[in-house]
Tab-separated table of C-alpha atoms and ligand atoms in Angstrom:
chain	number	residue	atom	x	y	z
A	1	MET	CA	-23.627	6.970	8.680
A	2	SER	CA	-21.734	5.078	11.381
A	3	ARG	CA	-19.542	2.272	10.067
A	4	SER	CA	-19.447	-1.215	11.423
A	5	VAL	CA	-15.821	-2.001	12.319
A	6	TYR	CA	-14.063	-5.124	13.582
A	7	VAL	CA	-12.068	-5.227	16.823
A	8	ASN	CA	-10.696	-8.452	18.299
A	9	GLY	CA	-13.556	-10.704	17.243
A	10	ASP	CA	-16.437	-8.222	17.514
A	11	TYR	CA	-18.290	-6.150	14.912
A	12	LEU	CA	-19.115	-2.804	16.528
A	13	PRO	CA	-20.371	0.659	15.565
A	14	GLU	CA	-17.207	2.734	14.995
A	15	GLY	CA	-17.920	4.990	18.004
A	16	GLU	CA	-17.924	2.011	20.362
A	17	ALA	CA	-14.654	0.422	19.175
A	18	LYS	CA	-11.854	0.818	21.737
A	19	ILE	CA	-8.164	-0.116	22.049
A	20	SER	CA	-6.052	-0.126	25.234
A	21	ILE	CA	-3.679	2.789	25.919
A	22	PHE	CA	-1.030	0.071	26.462
A	23	ASP	CA	-1.399	-1.309	22.957
A	24	ARG	CA	2.081	-1.656	21.416
A	25	GLY	CA	0.769	-0.383	18.101
A	26	PHE	CA	-0.039	2.910	19.870
A	27	LEU	CA	3.086	3.076	22.086
A	28	MET	CA	5.772	1.576	19.804
A	29	ALA	CA	4.338	1.376	16.257
A	30	ASP	CA	4.710	-2.371	16.881
A	31	GLY	CA	2.228	-3.517	14.298
A	32	VAL	CA	1.598	-4.210	10.638
A	33	TYR	CA	-1.203	-3.399	8.238
A	34	GLU	CA	-2.703	-4.148	4.853
A	35	VAL	CA	-5.063	-2.246	2.580
A	36	THR	CA	-7.212	-4.296	0.237
A	37	THR	CA	-9.275	-2.602	-2.437
A	38	VAL	CA	-12.924	-3.366	-3.074
A	39	ILE	CA	-14.504	-2.911	-6.491
A	40	ASP	CA	-18.110	-3.964	-7.231
A	41	GLY	CA	-18.239	-5.206	-3.616
A	42	LYS	CA	-15.415	-7.695	-4.297
A	43	LEU	CA	-11.857	-7.947	-2.979
A	44	ILE	CA	-8.925	-7.256	-5.305
A	45	ASP	CA	-5.924	-9.574	-4.848
A	46	PHE	CA	-7.022	-10.776	-1.395
A	47	ASP	CA	-4.527	-13.651	-1.463
A	48	GLY	CA	-1.606	-11.352	-2.323
A	49	HIS	CA	-2.414	-9.179	0.691
A	50	PHE	CA	-2.911	-12.185	2.978
A	51	THR	CA	0.466	-13.633	1.927
A	52	ARG	CA	2.258	-10.321	2.564
A	53	LEU	CA	0.490	-9.956	5.935
A	54	GLN	CA	1.788	-13.385	6.943
A	55	ARG	CA	5.307	-12.398	5.854
A	56	SER	CA	5.228	-9.076	7.776
A	57	LEU	CA	4.004	-10.885	10.917
A	58	ASP	CA	6.665	-13.598	10.553
A	59	GLU	CA	9.432	-10.989	10.186
A	60	LEU	CA	8.338	-9.376	13.475
A	61	GLY	CA	7.592	-12.621	15.317
A	62	ILE	CA	3.905	-11.813	15.802
A	63	GLU	CA	1.565	-14.787	15.627
A	64	ASN	CA	-1.087	-14.578	12.909
A	65	PRO	CA	-4.327	-14.570	14.899
A	66	MET	CA	-6.450	-15.956	12.027
A	67	ASP	CA	-6.115	-18.281	9.056
A	68	ARG	CA	-6.778	-17.198	5.466
A	69	ASP	CA	-10.445	-18.192	5.450
A	70	ALA	CA	-11.177	-16.429	8.735
A	71	TRP	CA	-9.538	-13.232	7.406
A	72	LEU	CA	-11.589	-13.540	4.211
A	73	GLU	CA	-14.784	-13.935	6.223
A	74	VAL	CA	-14.088	-10.752	8.235
A	75	HIS	CA	-13.333	-8.806	5.031
A	76	ARG	CA	-16.570	-10.044	3.439
A	77	GLN	CA	-18.641	-9.329	6.559
A	78	LEU	CA	-17.378	-5.741	6.607
A	79	VAL	CA	-18.151	-5.295	2.902
A	80	ASP	CA	-21.710	-6.581	3.542
A	81	GLN	CA	-22.366	-4.755	6.801
A	82	ASN	CA	-21.209	-1.444	5.299
A	83	ALA	CA	-22.705	-2.038	1.842
A	84	LEU	CA	-19.272	-1.209	0.415
A	85	ASP	CA	-19.259	-1.061	-3.372
A	86	GLN	CA	-15.966	0.746	-4.021
A	87	GLY	CA	-13.243	1.581	-1.516
A	88	MET	CA	-10.762	-0.093	0.793
A	89	ILE	CA	-10.560	-2.392	3.770
A	90	TYR	CA	-7.836	-1.394	6.219
A	91	LEU	CA	-6.527	-4.062	8.561
A	92	GLN	CA	-4.022	-3.747	11.374
A	93	VAL	CA	-2.464	-6.353	13.640
A	94	THR	CA	-0.330	-5.256	16.589
A	95	ARG	CA	1.672	-7.226	19.153
A	96	GLY	CA	-1.133	-6.488	21.608
A	97	ALA	CA	-1.589	-4.693	24.911
A	98	PRO	CA	0.519	-6.164	27.745
A	99	GLY	CA	-0.883	-3.774	30.392
A	100	ASP	CA	2.260	-1.652	30.756
A	101	ARG	CA	4.987	-0.031	28.634
A	102	ASP	CA	8.208	-1.983	28.108
A	103	PHE	CA	10.784	-2.290	25.310
A	104	VAL	CA	10.872	-6.053	25.920
A	105	PHE	CA	8.288	-7.905	23.840
A	106	PRO	CA	5.463	-9.339	25.979
A	107	ASP	CA	4.993	-13.106	26.352
A	108	PRO	CA	2.810	-14.166	23.386
A	109	GLU	CA	1.128	-16.757	25.645
A	110	THR	CA	-0.434	-14.021	27.759
A	111	THR	CA	-0.539	-11.057	25.332
A	112	LYS	CA	-2.512	-11.778	22.179
A	113	PRO	CA	-2.293	-9.601	19.038
A	114	THR	CA	-4.796	-6.789	18.591
A	115	VAL	CA	-6.803	-6.971	15.367
A	116	VAL	CA	-8.661	-4.017	13.873
A	117	LEU	CA	-10.352	-3.711	10.487
A	118	PHE	CA	-12.478	-0.946	9.020
A	119	THR	CA	-13.846	0.096	5.634
A	120	GLN	CA	-13.191	3.318	3.721
A	121	SER	CA	-15.671	4.106	0.962
A	122	ASN	CA	-14.335	5.843	-2.163
A	123	PRO	CA	-16.670	5.768	-5.168
A	124	ALA	CA	-14.022	7.527	-7.351
A	125	LEU	CA	-11.316	4.847	-7.325
A	126	VAL	CA	-11.910	3.436	-10.809
A	127	ASP	CA	-13.160	6.618	-12.442
A	128	SER	CA	-10.497	8.767	-10.809
A	129	PRO	CA	-10.261	12.454	-11.805
A	130	LYS	CA	-6.588	12.392	-10.695
A	131	ALA	CA	-5.742	9.577	-13.113
A	132	LYS	CA	-7.065	11.687	-16.009
A	133	LYS	CA	-4.758	14.610	-15.134
A	134	GLY	CA	-1.814	12.761	-13.645
A	135	ILE	CA	-0.013	13.704	-10.452
A	136	LYS	CA	3.030	15.860	-9.662
A	137	VAL	CA	5.787	14.553	-7.413
A	138	ILE	CA	8.719	16.128	-5.602
A	139	THR	CA	11.792	14.223	-4.436
A	140	ILE	CA	12.932	13.993	-0.817
A	141	ASP	CA	15.661	12.096	1.050
A	142	ASP	CA	14.663	8.603	2.078
A	143	ILE	CA	15.455	8.619	5.790
A	144	ARG	CA	13.217	5.683	6.745
A	145	TRP	CA	14.507	2.595	8.563
A	146	GLY	CA	16.163	-0.332	6.761
A	147	ARG	CA	13.248	-2.810	6.741
A	148	ARG	CA	10.816	-1.091	4.385
A	149	ASP	CA	9.833	-4.523	3.068
A	150	ILE	CA	7.832	-5.041	6.282
A	151	LYS	CA	4.504	-3.216	6.098
A	152	THR	CA	4.643	-1.647	9.564
A	153	VAL	CA	2.468	1.171	10.865
A	154	GLN	CA	5.506	3.486	11.254
A	155	LEU	CA	4.235	5.958	8.686
A	156	LEU	CA	5.282	9.307	10.155
A	157	TYR	CA	8.019	10.106	7.628
A	158	PRO	CA	5.936	9.112	4.576
A	159	SER	CA	3.140	11.244	6.015
A	160	MET	CA	5.551	14.188	6.462
A	161	GLY	CA	6.778	13.640	2.887
A	162	LYS	CA	3.240	13.864	1.575
A	163	MET	CA	2.775	17.149	3.459
A	164	MET	CA	6.068	18.531	2.028
A	165	ALA	CA	4.707	17.736	-1.442
A	166	ILE	CA	1.351	19.391	-0.798
A	167	LYS	CA	3.087	22.486	0.602
A	168	GLN	CA	4.975	22.771	-2.703
A	169	GLY	CA	1.819	22.412	-4.802
A	170	ALA	CA	2.559	18.769	-5.714
A	171	ASP	CA	0.639	15.596	-4.903
A	172	ASP	CA	3.229	13.188	-3.553
A	173	ALA	CA	6.937	12.663	-2.845
A	174	TRP	CA	9.372	10.130	-4.308
A	175	MET	CA	12.008	9.150	-1.799
A	176	VAL	CA	15.648	9.074	-2.858
A	177	GLN	CA	18.579	7.073	-1.501
A	178	GLU	CA	22.102	7.491	-2.903
A	179	GLY	CA	20.737	9.364	-5.909
A	180	CYS	CA	18.196	6.679	-6.849
A	181	VAL	CA	14.446	6.656	-6.292
A	182	THR	CA	13.287	4.044	-3.781
A	183	GLU	CA	9.494	4.534	-3.918
A	184	GLY	CA	6.661	6.981	-3.323
A	185	THR	CA	5.314	7.748	0.163
A	186	SER	CA	2.630	5.071	-0.255
A	187	ASN	CA	3.274	3.561	-3.674
A	188	ASN	CA	5.916	2.015	-5.941
A	189	ALA	CA	7.564	4.247	-8.555
A	190	TYR	CA	8.183	3.618	-12.285
A	191	ILE	CA	9.533	5.445	-15.316
A	192	ILE	CA	9.150	4.597	-19.006
A	193	LYS	CA	11.814	5.387	-21.591
A	194	ASP	CA	11.647	4.267	-25.233
A	195	GLY	CA	8.843	1.849	-24.345
A	196	ARG	CA	10.765	0.171	-21.495
A	197	ILE	CA	9.275	0.192	-18.016
A	198	VAL	CA	11.872	0.673	-15.262
A	199	THR	CA	11.232	0.103	-11.549
A	200	ARG	CA	13.500	-0.571	-8.596
A	201	ALA	CA	14.186	-4.268	-7.898
A	202	LEU	CA	12.760	-5.862	-4.743
A	203	SER	CA	14.928	-5.666	-1.600
A	204	ASN	CA	14.612	-4.411	1.985
A	205	ASP	CA	14.693	-0.860	0.545
A	206	ILE	CA	11.084	-0.905	-0.682
A	207	LEU	CA	7.712	-2.394	0.089
A	208	HIS	CA	6.971	-5.360	-2.151
A	209	GLY	CA	3.808	-3.916	-3.654
A	210	ILE	CA	0.997	-6.319	-4.418
A	211	THR	CA	-0.093	-4.007	-7.235
A	212	ARG	CA	3.535	-3.883	-8.473
A	213	ALA	CA	3.608	-7.668	-8.836
A	214	ALA	CA	0.320	-7.686	-10.770
A	215	VAL	CA	1.236	-4.747	-13.006
A	216	LEU	CA	4.631	-6.213	-13.937
A	217	ARG	CA	2.915	-9.502	-14.809
A	218	PHE	CA	0.328	-7.715	-16.983
A	219	ALA	CA	3.050	-5.601	-18.646
A	220	GLN	CA	4.996	-8.698	-19.617
A	221	GLU	CA	1.843	-10.384	-20.918
A	222	ALA	CA	1.207	-7.269	-23.057
A	223	GLN	CA	4.786	-7.516	-24.462
A	224	MET	CA	5.922	-4.343	-22.672
A	225	PRO	CA	9.588	-4.795	-21.665
A	226	VAL	CA	10.315	-4.392	-17.946
A	227	GLU	CA	13.666	-3.629	-16.290
A	228	GLU	CA	13.835	-4.144	-12.521
A	229	ARG	CA	16.698	-1.823	-11.571
A	230	SER	CA	17.369	1.419	-9.742
A	231	PHE	CA	16.980	4.726	-11.595
A	232	THR	CA	18.264	8.193	-10.744
A	233	VAL	CA	16.208	11.342	-10.311
A	234	GLN	CA	17.958	12.763	-13.375
A	235	GLU	CA	16.899	9.742	-15.449
A	236	ALA	CA	13.336	10.082	-14.167
A	237	MET	CA	13.168	13.747	-15.135
A	238	GLN	CA	14.160	12.810	-18.693
A	239	ALA	CA	11.738	9.870	-18.972
A	240	ASP	CA	8.908	9.771	-21.519
A	241	GLU	CA	6.378	8.744	-18.884
A	242	ALA	CA	6.201	7.864	-15.203
A	243	PHE	CA	3.638	6.345	-12.892
A	244	VAL	CA	3.080	4.909	-9.428
A	245	THR	CA	1.158	1.850	-8.281
A	246	SER	CA	-0.683	0.967	-5.089
A	247	ALA	CA	-3.757	-0.992	-4.069
A	248	SER	CA	-5.893	2.138	-3.819
A	249	THR	CA	-4.574	4.136	-6.802
A	250	PHE	CA	-3.969	1.182	-9.182
A	251	VAL	CA	-1.726	2.697	-11.897
A	252	MET	CA	-1.506	6.476	-11.436
A	253	PRO	CA	0.299	8.536	-14.112
A	254	VAL	CA	2.968	11.002	-12.951
A	255	VAL	CA	3.301	14.092	-15.155
A	256	GLU	CA	5.857	16.199	-13.290
A	257	ILE	CA	8.957	15.471	-11.191
A	258	ASP	CA	10.515	18.319	-9.172
A	259	GLY	CA	8.870	20.817	-11.533
A	260	ALA	CA	10.138	19.107	-14.727
A	261	ARG	CA	7.250	18.223	-17.024
A	262	LEU	CA	7.379	14.731	-18.538
A	263	GLY	CA	6.566	14.471	-22.250
A	264	THR	CA	3.564	16.654	-23.043
A	265	GLY	CA	2.643	17.060	-19.391
A	266	ALA	CA	-0.394	14.800	-19.831
A	267	PRO	CA	-0.657	11.162	-18.642
A	268	GLY	CA	1.381	8.912	-20.925
A	269	PRO	CA	-0.303	6.338	-23.224
A	270	LEU	CA	1.504	3.313	-21.771
A	271	ALA	CA	0.652	4.257	-18.172
A	272	LEU	CA	-2.990	4.739	-19.143
A	273	ARG	CA	-3.055	1.431	-21.010
A	274	LEU	CA	-1.559	-0.370	-17.992
A	275	ARG	CA	-4.172	1.241	-15.752
A	276	GLU	CA	-6.944	-0.058	-18.022
A	277	ILE	CA	-5.488	-3.568	-18.142
A	278	TYR	CA	-4.919	-3.636	-14.370
A	279	ILE	CA	-8.490	-2.572	-13.580
A	280	GLU	CA	-10.014	-4.956	-16.125
A	281	GLU	CA	-7.980	-8.000	-15.068
A	282	SER	CA	-8.289	-7.282	-11.328
A	283	ARG	CA	-12.054	-6.940	-11.633
A	284	LYS	CA	-12.235	-10.307	-13.369
A	285	ALA	CA	-10.160	-12.040	-10.667
A	286	ALA	CA	-11.801	-10.299	-7.642
A	287	ILE	CA	-13.386	-12.547	-4.996
B	301	PLP	N1	5.292	1.376	-1.143
B	301	PLP	C1	4.865	1.886	0.017
B	301	PLP	C2	5.828	2.614	0.888
B	301	PLP	C3	3.511	1.754	0.401
B	301	PLP	O1	3.091	2.273	1.560
B	301	PLP	C4	2.623	1.085	-0.479
B	301	PLP	C5	1.206	0.920	-0.127
B	301	PLP	O2	0.757	1.310	0.918
B	301	PLP	C6	3.114	0.581	-1.687
B	301	PLP	C7	4.470	0.726	-1.993
B	301	PLP	C8	2.222	-0.126	-2.670
B	301	PLP	O3	1.865	-1.414	-2.200
B	301	PLP	P1	0.537	-2.118	-2.678
B	301	PLP	O4	0.576	-2.172	-4.169
B	301	PLP	O5	0.604	-3.468	-2.067
B	301	PLP	O6	-0.597	-1.290	-2.165
């Protein structure tokens, strides 16, 4: 069935949606994005994603084309028009299409940002077969640029990392800088040792995950100690448990790192408990 998508103010069948060849998102990866999860037809942590969108746009000097309520309305329209029960809403804002290619940013008075949103249905988000088995990760060098805190559409290296993992029979890659894990290709990374949850502290080195913020809050509420600090690959391979978080995978247990099995090789009890709490609490707060 053809989806209804949103492009610059219009809701259109996906086959009719078009973007200029001069769009700076296409030519320069000059754009940012967000992915908001939908469960039971409701948005998970909409305000967290809106706040990060605003921050990404501010960091790049792109004007936010809509206020919070207008963004919410578009998200809700797309959920309704596509009868989306479980899945994601992808949104992208670029610096627009100035009508030619130039390294110099166009005048924002004459070139307005491009806005695109579409839905992705995935009925297996909550009841995920992968979460029951856990995922395997490999480690790769983190050669991305130095502003990973901005959620830009420059995703070629993370995409290549994912392919390197798949080629080696794993599911994802953890990226490593100076011996320490930064994050997964599209998620934040955690280990658990002796009941303590360890994850890299926020900086320009990683994306400030919206799911990360929620999960750390829930962990503290459940009296699980959290340490926000860097950890080495060696330390990760000797951990009791590991997991990743993202809007679309929630809390996903990791059972193997570079071929080293963690614990029994099955998802760890604390990761599974955090997944349960995250899903339950997020469902309650969804709008
Ligand atoms: N880190 C990276 C590099 C990501 O691409 C993502 C999500 O796309 C995340 C972390 C997790 O962020 P969030 O929890 O907001 O989805």
